[in-house]
Coordinates of N, CA and C in Angstrom, one line a residue:
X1 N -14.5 -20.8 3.4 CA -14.1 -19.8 2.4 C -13.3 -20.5 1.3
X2 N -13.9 -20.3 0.1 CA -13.3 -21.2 -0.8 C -12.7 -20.4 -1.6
X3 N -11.1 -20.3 -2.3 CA -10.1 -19.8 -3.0 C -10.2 -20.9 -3.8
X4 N -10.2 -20.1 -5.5 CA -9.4 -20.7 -6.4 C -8.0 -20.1 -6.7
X5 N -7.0 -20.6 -7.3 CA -6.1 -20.5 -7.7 C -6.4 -20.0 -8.9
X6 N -6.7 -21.0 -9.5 CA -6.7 -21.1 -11.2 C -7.4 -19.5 -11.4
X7 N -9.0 -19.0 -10.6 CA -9.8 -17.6 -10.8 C -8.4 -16.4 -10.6
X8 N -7.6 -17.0 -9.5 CA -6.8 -15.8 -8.7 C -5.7 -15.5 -10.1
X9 N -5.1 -16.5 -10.9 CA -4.5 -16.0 -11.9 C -5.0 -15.3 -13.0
X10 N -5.9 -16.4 -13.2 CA -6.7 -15.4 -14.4 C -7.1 -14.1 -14.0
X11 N -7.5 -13.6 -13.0 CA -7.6 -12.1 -12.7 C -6.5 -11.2 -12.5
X12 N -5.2 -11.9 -12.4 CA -4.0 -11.3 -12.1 C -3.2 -10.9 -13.5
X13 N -3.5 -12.1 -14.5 CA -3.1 -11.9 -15.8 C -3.7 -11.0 -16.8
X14 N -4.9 -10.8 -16.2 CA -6.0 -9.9 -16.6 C -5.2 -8.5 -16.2
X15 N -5.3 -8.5 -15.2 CA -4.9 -7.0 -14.8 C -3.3 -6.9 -14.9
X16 N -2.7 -7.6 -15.4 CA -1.2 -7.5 -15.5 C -1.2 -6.9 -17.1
X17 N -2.2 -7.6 -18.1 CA -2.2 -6.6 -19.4 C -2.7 -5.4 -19.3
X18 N -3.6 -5.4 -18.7 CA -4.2 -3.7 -18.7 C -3.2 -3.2 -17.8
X19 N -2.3 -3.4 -17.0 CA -1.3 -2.6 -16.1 C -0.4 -2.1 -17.6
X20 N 0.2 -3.1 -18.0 CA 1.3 -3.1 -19.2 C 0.8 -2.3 -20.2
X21 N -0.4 -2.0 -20.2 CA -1.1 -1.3 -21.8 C -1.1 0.3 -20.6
X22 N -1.1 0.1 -20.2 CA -1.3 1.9 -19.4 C -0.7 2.0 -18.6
X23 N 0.2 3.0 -19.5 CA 1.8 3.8 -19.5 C 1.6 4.9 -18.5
X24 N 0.3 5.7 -18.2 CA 0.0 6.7 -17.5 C 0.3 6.0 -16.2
X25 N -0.4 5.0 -15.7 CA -0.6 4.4 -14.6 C 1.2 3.6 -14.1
X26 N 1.3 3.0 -15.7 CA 2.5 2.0 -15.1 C 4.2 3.1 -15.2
X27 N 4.0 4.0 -15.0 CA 5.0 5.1 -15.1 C 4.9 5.7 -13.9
X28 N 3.8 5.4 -12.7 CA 4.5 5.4 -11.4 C 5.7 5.4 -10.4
X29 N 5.6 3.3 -10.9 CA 6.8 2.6 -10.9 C 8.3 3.3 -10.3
X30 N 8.5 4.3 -11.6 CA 9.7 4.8 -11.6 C 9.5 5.7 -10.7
X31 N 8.8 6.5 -10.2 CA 8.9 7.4 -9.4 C 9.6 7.4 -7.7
X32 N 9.6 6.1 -7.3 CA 9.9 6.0 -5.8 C 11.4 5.3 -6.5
X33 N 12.1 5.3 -7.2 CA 13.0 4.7 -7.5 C 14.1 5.6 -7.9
X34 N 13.2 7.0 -8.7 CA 13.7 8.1 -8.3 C 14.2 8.9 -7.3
X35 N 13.4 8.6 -6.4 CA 13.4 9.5 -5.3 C 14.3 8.6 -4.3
X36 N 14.7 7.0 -4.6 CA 15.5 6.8 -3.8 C 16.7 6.5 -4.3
X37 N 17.2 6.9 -5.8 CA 18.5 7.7 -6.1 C 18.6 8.9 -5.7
X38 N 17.6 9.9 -5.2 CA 18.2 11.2 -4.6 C 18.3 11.0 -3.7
X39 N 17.9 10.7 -2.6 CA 18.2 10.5 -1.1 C 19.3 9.6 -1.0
X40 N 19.5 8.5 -2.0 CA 20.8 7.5 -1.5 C 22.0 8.5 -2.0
X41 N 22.5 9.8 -2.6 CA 22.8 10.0 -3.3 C 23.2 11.5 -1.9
X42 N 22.4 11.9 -1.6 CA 22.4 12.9 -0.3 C 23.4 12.9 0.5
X43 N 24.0 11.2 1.2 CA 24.7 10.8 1.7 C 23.9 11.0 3.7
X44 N 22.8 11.4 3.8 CA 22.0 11.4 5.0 C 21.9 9.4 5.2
X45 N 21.5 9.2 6.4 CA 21.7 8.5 6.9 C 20.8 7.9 7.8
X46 N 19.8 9.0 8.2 CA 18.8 9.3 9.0 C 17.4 8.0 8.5
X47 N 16.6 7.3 9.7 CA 15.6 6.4 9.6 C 14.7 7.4 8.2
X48 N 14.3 8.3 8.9 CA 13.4 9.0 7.8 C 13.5 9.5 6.9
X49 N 15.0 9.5 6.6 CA 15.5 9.6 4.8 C 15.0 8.0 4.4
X50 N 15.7 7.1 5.1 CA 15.1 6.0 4.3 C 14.0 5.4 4.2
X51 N 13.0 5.7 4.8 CA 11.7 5.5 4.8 C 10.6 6.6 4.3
X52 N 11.1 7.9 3.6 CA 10.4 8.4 2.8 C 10.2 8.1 1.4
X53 N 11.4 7.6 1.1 CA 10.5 6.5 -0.3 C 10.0 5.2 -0.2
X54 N 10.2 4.5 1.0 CA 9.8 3.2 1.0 C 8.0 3.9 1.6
X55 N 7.2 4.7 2.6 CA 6.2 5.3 2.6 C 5.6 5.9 1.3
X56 N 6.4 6.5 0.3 CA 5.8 7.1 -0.6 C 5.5 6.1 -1.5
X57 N 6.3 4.7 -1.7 CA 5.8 3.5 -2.8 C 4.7 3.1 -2.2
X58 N 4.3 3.1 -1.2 CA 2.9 2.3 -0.6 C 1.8 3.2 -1.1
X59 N 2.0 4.6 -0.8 CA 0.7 5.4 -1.2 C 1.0 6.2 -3.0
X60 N 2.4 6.1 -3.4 CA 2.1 6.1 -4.6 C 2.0 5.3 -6.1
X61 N 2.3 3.8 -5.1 CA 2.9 2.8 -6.2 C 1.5 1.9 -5.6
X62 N 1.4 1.5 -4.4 CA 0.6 0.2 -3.8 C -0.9 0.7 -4.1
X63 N -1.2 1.9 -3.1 CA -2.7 2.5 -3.0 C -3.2 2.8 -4.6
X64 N -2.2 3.5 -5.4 CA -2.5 3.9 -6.6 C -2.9 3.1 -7.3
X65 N -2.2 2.3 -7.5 CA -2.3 1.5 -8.6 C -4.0 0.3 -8.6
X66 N -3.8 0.0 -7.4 CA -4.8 -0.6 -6.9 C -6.2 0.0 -6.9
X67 N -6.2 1.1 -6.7 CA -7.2 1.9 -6.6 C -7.8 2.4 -8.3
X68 N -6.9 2.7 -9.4 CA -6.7 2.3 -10.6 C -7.3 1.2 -11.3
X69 N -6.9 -0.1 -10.5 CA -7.5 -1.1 -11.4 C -8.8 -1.5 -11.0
X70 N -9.1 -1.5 -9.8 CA -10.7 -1.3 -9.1 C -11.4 0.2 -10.2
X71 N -11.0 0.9 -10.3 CA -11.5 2.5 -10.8 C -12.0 2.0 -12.4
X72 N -11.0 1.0 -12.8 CA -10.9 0.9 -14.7 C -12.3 -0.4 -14.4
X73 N -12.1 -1.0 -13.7 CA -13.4 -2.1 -13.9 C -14.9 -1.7 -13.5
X74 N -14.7 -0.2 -13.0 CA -16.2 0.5 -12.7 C -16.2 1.2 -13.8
X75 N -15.0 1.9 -14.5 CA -15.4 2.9 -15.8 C -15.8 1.8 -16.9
X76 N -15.2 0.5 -17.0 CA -15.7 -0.6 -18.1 C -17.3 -1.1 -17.6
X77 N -17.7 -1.0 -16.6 CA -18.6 -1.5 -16.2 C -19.2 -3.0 -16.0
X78 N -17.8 -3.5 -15.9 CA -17.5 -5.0 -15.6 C -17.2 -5.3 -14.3
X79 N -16.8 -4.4 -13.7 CA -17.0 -4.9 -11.8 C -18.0 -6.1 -11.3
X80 N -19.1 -5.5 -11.5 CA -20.6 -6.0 -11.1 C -20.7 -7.8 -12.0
X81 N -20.3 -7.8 -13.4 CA -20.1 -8.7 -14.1 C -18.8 -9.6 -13.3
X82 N -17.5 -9.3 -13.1 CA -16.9 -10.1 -12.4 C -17.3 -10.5 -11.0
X83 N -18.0 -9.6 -10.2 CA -18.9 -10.1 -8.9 C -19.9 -10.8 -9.2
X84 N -20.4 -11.3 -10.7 CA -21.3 -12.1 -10.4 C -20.9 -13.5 -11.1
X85 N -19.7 -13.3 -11.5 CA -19.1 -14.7 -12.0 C -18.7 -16.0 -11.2
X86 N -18.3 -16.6 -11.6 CA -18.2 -18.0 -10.0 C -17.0 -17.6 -9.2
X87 N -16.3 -16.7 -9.5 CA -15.1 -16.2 -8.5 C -15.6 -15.8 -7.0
X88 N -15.1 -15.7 -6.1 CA -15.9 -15.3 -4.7 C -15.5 -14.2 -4.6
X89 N -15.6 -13.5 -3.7 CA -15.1 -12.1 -3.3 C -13.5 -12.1 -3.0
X90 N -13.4 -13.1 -2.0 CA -11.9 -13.2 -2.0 C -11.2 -13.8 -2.9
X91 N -11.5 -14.9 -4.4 CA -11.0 -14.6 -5.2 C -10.6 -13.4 -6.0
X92 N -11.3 -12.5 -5.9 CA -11.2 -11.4 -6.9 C -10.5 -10.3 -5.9
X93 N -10.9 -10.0 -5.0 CA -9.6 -8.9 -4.0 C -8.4 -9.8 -4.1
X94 N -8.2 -10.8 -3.8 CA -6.8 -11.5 -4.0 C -6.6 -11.3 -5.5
X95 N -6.8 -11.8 -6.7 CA -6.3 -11.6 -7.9 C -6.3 -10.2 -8.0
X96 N -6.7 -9.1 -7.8 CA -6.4 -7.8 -8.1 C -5.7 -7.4 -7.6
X97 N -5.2 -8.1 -6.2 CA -4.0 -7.8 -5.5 C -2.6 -8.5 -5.5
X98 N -2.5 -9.2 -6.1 CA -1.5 -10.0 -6.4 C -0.4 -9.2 -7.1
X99 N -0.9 -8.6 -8.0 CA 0.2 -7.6 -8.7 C 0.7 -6.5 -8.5
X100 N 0.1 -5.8 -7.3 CA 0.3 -4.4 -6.9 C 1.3 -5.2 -5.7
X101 N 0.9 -6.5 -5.0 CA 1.6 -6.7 -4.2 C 3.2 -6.8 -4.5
X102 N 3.2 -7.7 -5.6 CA 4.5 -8.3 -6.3 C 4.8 -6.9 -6.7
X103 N 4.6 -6.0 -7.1 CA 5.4 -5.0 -8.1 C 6.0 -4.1 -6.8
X104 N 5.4 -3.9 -5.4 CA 5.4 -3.2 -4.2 C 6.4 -4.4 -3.4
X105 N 6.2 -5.1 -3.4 CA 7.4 -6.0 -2.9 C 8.7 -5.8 -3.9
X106 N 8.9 -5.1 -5.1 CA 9.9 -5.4 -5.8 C 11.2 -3.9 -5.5
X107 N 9.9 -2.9 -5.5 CA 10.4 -1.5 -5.4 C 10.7 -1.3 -3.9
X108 N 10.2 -2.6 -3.0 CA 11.1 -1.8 -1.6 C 12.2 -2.3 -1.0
X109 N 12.3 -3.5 -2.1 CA 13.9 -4.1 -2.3 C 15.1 -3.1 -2.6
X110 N 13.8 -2.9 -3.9 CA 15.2 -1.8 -5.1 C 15.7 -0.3 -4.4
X111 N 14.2 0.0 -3.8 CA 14.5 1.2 -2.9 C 15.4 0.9 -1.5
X112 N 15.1 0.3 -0.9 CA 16.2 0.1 0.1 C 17.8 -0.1 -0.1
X113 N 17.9 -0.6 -1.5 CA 19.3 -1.3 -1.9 C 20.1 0.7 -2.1
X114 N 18.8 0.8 -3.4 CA 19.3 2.4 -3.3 C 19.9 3.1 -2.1
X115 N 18.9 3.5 -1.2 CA 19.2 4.7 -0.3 C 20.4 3.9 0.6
X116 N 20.7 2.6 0.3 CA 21.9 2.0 1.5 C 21.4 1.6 2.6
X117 N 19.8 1.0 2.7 CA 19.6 0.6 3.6 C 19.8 -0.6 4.5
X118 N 20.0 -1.5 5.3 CA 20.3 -2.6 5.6 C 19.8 -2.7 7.4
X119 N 18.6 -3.3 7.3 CA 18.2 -3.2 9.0 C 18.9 -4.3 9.6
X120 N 19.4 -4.5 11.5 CA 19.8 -5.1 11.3 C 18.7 -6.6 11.9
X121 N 17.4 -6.3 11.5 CA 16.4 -7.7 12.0 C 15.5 -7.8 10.8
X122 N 16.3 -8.4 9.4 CA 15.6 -8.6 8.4 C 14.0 -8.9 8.8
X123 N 13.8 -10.1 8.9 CA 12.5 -10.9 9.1 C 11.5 -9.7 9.6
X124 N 12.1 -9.7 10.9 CA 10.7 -8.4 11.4 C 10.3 -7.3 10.6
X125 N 11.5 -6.6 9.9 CA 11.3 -5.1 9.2 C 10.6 -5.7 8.0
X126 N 10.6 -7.2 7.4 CA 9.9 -7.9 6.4 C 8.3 -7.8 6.7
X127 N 8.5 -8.6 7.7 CA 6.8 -8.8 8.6 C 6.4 -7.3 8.8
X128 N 6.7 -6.0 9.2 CA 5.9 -5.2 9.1 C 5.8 -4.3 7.4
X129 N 6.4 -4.7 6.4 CA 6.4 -4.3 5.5 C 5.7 -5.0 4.8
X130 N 5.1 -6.1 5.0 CA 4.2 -7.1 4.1 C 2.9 -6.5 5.2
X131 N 2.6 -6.1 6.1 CA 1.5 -5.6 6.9 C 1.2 -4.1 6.4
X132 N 1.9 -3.5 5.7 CA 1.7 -2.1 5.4 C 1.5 -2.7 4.0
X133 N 2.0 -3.2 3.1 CA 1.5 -3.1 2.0 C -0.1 -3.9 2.1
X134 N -0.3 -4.8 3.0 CA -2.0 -5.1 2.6 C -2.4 -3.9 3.0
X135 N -2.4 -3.1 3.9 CA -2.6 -1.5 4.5 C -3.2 -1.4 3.1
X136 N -2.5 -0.6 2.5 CA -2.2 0.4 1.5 C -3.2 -0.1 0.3
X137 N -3.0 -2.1 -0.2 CA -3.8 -2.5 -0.7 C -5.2 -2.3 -0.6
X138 N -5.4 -2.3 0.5 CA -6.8 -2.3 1.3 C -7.4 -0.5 1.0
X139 N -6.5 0.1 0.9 CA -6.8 1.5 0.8 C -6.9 1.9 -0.5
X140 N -6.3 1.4 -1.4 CA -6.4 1.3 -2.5 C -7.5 1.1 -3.5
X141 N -8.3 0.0 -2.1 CA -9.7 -0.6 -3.0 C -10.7 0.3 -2.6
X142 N -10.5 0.7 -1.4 CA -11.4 2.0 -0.9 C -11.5 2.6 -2.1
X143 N -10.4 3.2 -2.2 CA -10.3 4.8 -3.3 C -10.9 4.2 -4.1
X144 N -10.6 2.8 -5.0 CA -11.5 2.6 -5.9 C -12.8 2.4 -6.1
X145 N -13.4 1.7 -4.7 CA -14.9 1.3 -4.9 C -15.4 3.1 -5.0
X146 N -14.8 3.9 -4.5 CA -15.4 5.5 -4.1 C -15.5 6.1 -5.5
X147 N -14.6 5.8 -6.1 CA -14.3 6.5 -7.8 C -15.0 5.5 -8.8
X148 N -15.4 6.5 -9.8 CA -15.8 6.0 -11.4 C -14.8 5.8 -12.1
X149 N -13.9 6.5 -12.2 CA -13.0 6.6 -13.6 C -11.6 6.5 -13.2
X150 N -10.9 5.9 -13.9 CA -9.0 5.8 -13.1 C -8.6 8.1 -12.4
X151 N -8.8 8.6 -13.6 CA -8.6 10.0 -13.6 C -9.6 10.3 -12.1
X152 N -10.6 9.7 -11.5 CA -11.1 10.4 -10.0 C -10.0 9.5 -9.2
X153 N -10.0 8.2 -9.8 CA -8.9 7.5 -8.5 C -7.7 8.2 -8.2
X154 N -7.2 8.4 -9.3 CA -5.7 9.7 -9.3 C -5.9 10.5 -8.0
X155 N -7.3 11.4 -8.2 CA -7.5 12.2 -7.5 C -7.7 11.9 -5.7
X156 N -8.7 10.5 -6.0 CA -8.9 10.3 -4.5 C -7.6 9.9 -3.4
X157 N -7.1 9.3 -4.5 CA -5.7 8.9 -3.7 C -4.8 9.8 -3.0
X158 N -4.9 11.2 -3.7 CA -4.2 12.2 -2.5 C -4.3 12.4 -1.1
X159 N -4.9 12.6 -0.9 CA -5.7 12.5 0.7 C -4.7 11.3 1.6
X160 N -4.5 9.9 1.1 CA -4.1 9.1 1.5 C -2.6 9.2 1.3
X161 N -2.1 9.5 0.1 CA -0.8 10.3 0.1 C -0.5 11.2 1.4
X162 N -0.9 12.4 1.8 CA -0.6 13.4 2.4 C -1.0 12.8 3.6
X163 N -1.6 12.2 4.1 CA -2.0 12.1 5.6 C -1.0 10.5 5.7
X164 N -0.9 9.5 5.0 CA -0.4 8.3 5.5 C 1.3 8.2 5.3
X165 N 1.7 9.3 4.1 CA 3.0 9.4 3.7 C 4.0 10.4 4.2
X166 N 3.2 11.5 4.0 CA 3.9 12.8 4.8 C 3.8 13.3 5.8
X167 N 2.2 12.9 6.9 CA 2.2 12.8 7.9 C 3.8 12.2 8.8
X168 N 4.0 11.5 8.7 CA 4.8 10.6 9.5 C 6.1 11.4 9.4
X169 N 6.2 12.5 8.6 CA 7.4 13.0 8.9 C 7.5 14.0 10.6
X170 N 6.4 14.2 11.0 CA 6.0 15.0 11.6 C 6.2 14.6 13.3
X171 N 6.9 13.0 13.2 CA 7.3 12.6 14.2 C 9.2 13.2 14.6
X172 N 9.5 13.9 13.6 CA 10.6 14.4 14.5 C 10.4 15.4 15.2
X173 N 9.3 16.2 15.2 CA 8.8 17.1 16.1 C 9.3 16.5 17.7
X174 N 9.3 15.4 18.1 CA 9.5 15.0 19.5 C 8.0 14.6 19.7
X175 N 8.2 13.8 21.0 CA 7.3 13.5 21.6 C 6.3 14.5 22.5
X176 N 6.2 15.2 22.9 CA 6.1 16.5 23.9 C 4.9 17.1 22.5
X177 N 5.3 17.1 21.2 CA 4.4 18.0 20.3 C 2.8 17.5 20.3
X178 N 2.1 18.3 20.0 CA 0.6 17.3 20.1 C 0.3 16.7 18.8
X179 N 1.2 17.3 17.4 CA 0.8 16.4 15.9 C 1.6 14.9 16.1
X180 N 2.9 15.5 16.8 CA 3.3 13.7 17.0 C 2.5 12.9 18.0
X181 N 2.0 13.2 19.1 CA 0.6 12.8 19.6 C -0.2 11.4 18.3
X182 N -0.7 12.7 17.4 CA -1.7 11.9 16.7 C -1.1 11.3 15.6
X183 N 0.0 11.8 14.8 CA 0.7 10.7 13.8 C 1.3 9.8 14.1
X184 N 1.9 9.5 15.3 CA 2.4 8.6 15.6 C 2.1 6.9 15.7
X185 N 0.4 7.3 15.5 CA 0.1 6.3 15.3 C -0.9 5.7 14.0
X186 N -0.4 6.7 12.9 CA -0.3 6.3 11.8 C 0.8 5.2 11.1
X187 N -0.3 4.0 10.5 CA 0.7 3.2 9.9 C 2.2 3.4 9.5
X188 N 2.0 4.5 8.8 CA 3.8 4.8 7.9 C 4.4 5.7 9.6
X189 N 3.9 5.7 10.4 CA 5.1 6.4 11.7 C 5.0 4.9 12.7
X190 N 4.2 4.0 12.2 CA 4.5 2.8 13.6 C 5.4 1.9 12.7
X191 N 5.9 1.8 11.4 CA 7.1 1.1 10.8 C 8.0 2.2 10.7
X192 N 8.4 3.4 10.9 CA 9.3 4.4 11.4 C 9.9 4.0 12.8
X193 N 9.1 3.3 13.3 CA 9.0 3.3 14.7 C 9.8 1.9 15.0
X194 N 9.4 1.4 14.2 CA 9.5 -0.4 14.4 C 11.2 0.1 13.3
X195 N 11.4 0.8 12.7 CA 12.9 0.8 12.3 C 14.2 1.1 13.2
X196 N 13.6 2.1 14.0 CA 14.2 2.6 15.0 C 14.5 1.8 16.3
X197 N 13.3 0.7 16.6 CA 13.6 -0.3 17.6 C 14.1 -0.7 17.1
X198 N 14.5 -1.4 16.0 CA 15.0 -2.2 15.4 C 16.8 -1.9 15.9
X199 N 16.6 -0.6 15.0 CA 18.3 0.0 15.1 C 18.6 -0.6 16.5
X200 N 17.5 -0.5 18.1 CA 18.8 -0.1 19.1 C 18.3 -1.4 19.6
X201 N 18.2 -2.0 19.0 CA 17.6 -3.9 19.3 C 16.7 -4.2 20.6
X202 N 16.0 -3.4 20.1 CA 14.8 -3.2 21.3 C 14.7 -4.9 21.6
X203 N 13.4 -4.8 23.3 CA 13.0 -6.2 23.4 C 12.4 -6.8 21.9
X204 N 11.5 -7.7 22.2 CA 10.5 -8.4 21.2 C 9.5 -7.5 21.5
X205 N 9.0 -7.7 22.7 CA 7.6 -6.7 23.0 C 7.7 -5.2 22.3
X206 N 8.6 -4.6 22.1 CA 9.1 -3.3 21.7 C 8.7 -3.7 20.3
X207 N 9.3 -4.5 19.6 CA 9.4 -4.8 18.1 C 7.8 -5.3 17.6
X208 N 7.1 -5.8 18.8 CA 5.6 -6.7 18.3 C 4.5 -5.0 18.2
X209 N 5.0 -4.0 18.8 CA 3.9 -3.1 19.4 C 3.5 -2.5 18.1
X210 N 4.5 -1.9 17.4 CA 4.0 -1.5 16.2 C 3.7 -2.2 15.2
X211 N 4.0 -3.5 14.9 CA 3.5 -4.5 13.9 C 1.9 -4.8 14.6
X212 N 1.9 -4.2 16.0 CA 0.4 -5.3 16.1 C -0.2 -3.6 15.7
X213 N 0.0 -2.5 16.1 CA -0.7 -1.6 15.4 C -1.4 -1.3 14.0
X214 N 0.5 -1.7 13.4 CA -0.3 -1.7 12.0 C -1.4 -2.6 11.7
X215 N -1.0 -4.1 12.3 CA -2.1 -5.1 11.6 C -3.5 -4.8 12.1
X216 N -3.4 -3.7 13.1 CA -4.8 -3.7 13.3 C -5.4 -2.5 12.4
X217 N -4.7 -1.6 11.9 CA -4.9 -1.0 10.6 C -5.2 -2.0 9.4
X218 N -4.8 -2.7 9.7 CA -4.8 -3.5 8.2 C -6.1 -4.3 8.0
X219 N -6.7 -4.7 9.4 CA -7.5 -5.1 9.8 C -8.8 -4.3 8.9
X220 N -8.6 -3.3 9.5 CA -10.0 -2.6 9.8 C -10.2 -2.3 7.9
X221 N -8.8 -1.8 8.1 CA -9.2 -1.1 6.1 C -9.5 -2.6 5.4
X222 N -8.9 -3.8 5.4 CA -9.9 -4.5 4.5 C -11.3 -5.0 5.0
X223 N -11.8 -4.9 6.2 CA -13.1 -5.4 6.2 C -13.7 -4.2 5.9
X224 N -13.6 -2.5 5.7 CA -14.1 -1.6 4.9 C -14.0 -2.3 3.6
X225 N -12.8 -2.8 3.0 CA -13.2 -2.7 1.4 C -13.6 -3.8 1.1
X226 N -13.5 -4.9 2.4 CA -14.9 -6.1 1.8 C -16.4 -5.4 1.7
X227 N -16.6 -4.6 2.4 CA -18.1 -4.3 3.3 C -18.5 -3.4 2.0
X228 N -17.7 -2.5 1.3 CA -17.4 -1.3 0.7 C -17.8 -2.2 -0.8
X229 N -17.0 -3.3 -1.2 CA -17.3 -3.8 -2.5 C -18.3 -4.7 -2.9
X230 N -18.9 -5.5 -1.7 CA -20.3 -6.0 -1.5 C -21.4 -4.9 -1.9
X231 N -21.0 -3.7 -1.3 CA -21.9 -2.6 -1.4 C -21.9 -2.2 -3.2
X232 N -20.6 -1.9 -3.0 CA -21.1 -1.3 -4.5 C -21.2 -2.0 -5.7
X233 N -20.8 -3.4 -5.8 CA -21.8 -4.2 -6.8 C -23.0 -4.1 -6.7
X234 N -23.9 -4.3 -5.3 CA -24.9 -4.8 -5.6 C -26.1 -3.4 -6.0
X235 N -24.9 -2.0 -6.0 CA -25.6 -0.8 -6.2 C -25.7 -0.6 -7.7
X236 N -24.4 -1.1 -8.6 CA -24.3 -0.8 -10.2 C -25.7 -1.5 -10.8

């Protein structure tokens, strides 16, 4: 598997102007930054106060955005054109991901500083938070290879909102309920999960269970949006 560098920037700097030129898209941003001045601001305390904006930047900052810039190179009709340039496939999912990554690594800083968060097993709550955002990346490109135009991405990305974001509130129901049954093992409730072991300093094995969950989410959604974007170049 051969990676350029030098391709992965140029695609990154590419999509870092068109981010900057669209105010619709890049006015996201602010939104989970909002929401974790209200909650830090609440004075609540609770895992899933602080993890309802750090969930909501993944499916409204990470998924979105990504799914956006995949969506604008099917409405330019340059996708197919950059798949057939000397870049490889994983040149170009890496450079289109580079920036959604960096901008989502920046807001779950800012968001956590907000709401007062402070885990006490940095590295690990790191390690499953860099496994949720390729999640979310990966979902991102779905929504996009599926959409024509940024305005259907908008749209498709709900679905992934409501089921990946707000699902997971659904784990205070208890154990005993049958929705916590099945959300529970939704990515955004197995880093709820991995917070809470965290809090009461669970074993390692406790701490590995839900990181290996997500990665196996993480898993599956990019070899969909490899499988998914092979497909749809060679369909345009």
């Amino acid at each position: 598997m051969n990676i350029s560098i030098r391709r992965i920037q140029a695609i990154f700097m590419k999509d870092y102007k068109e981010f900057s030129r669209n105010y619709a898209v890049s006015f996201v941003v602010l939104i989970p930054i909002f929401l974790a001045i209200v909650y830090g601001k609440s004075g609540s305390n609770s895992i899933q106060t602080y993890f309802l904006p750090i969930n909501m930047t993944f499916s409204m900052v990470t998924a979105y955005i990504q799914a956006c810039l995949i969506a604008e190179e099917k409405e330019r009709n340059t996708l197919r054109s950059l798949m057939m340039s000397p870049a490889s496939i994983t040149d170009i999912l890496l450079g289109k991901s580079v920036l959604v990554f960096v901008i989502t690594a920046v807001l779950l800083a800012v968001s956590m500083f907000l709401v007062g968060y402070t885990p006490e097993n940095i590295p690990v709550l790191v390690m499953g938070l860099v496994v949720s955002t390729v999640f979310y990346i990966a979902m991102g490109i779905i929504c996009g290879l599926f959409t024509k135009s940024v305005m259907e991405a908008s749209l498709a990305i709900l679905p992934v909102m409501i089921i990946f974001s707000f699902a997971p509130l659904a784990i205070v129901l208890g154990e005993t309920h049958i929705v916590y049954k099945i959300v529970q093992w939704l990515p955004g409730s197995q880093l709820i999960l991995l917070a809470e072991e965290i809090n009461k300093q669970a074993s390692t094995m406790s701490l590995l269970t839900p990181i290996a969950v997500m990665s196996i989410w993480s898993v599956v959604a990019i070899l969909i949006s490899v499988v998914l974007f092979k497909k749809r170049t060679k369909d345009e």
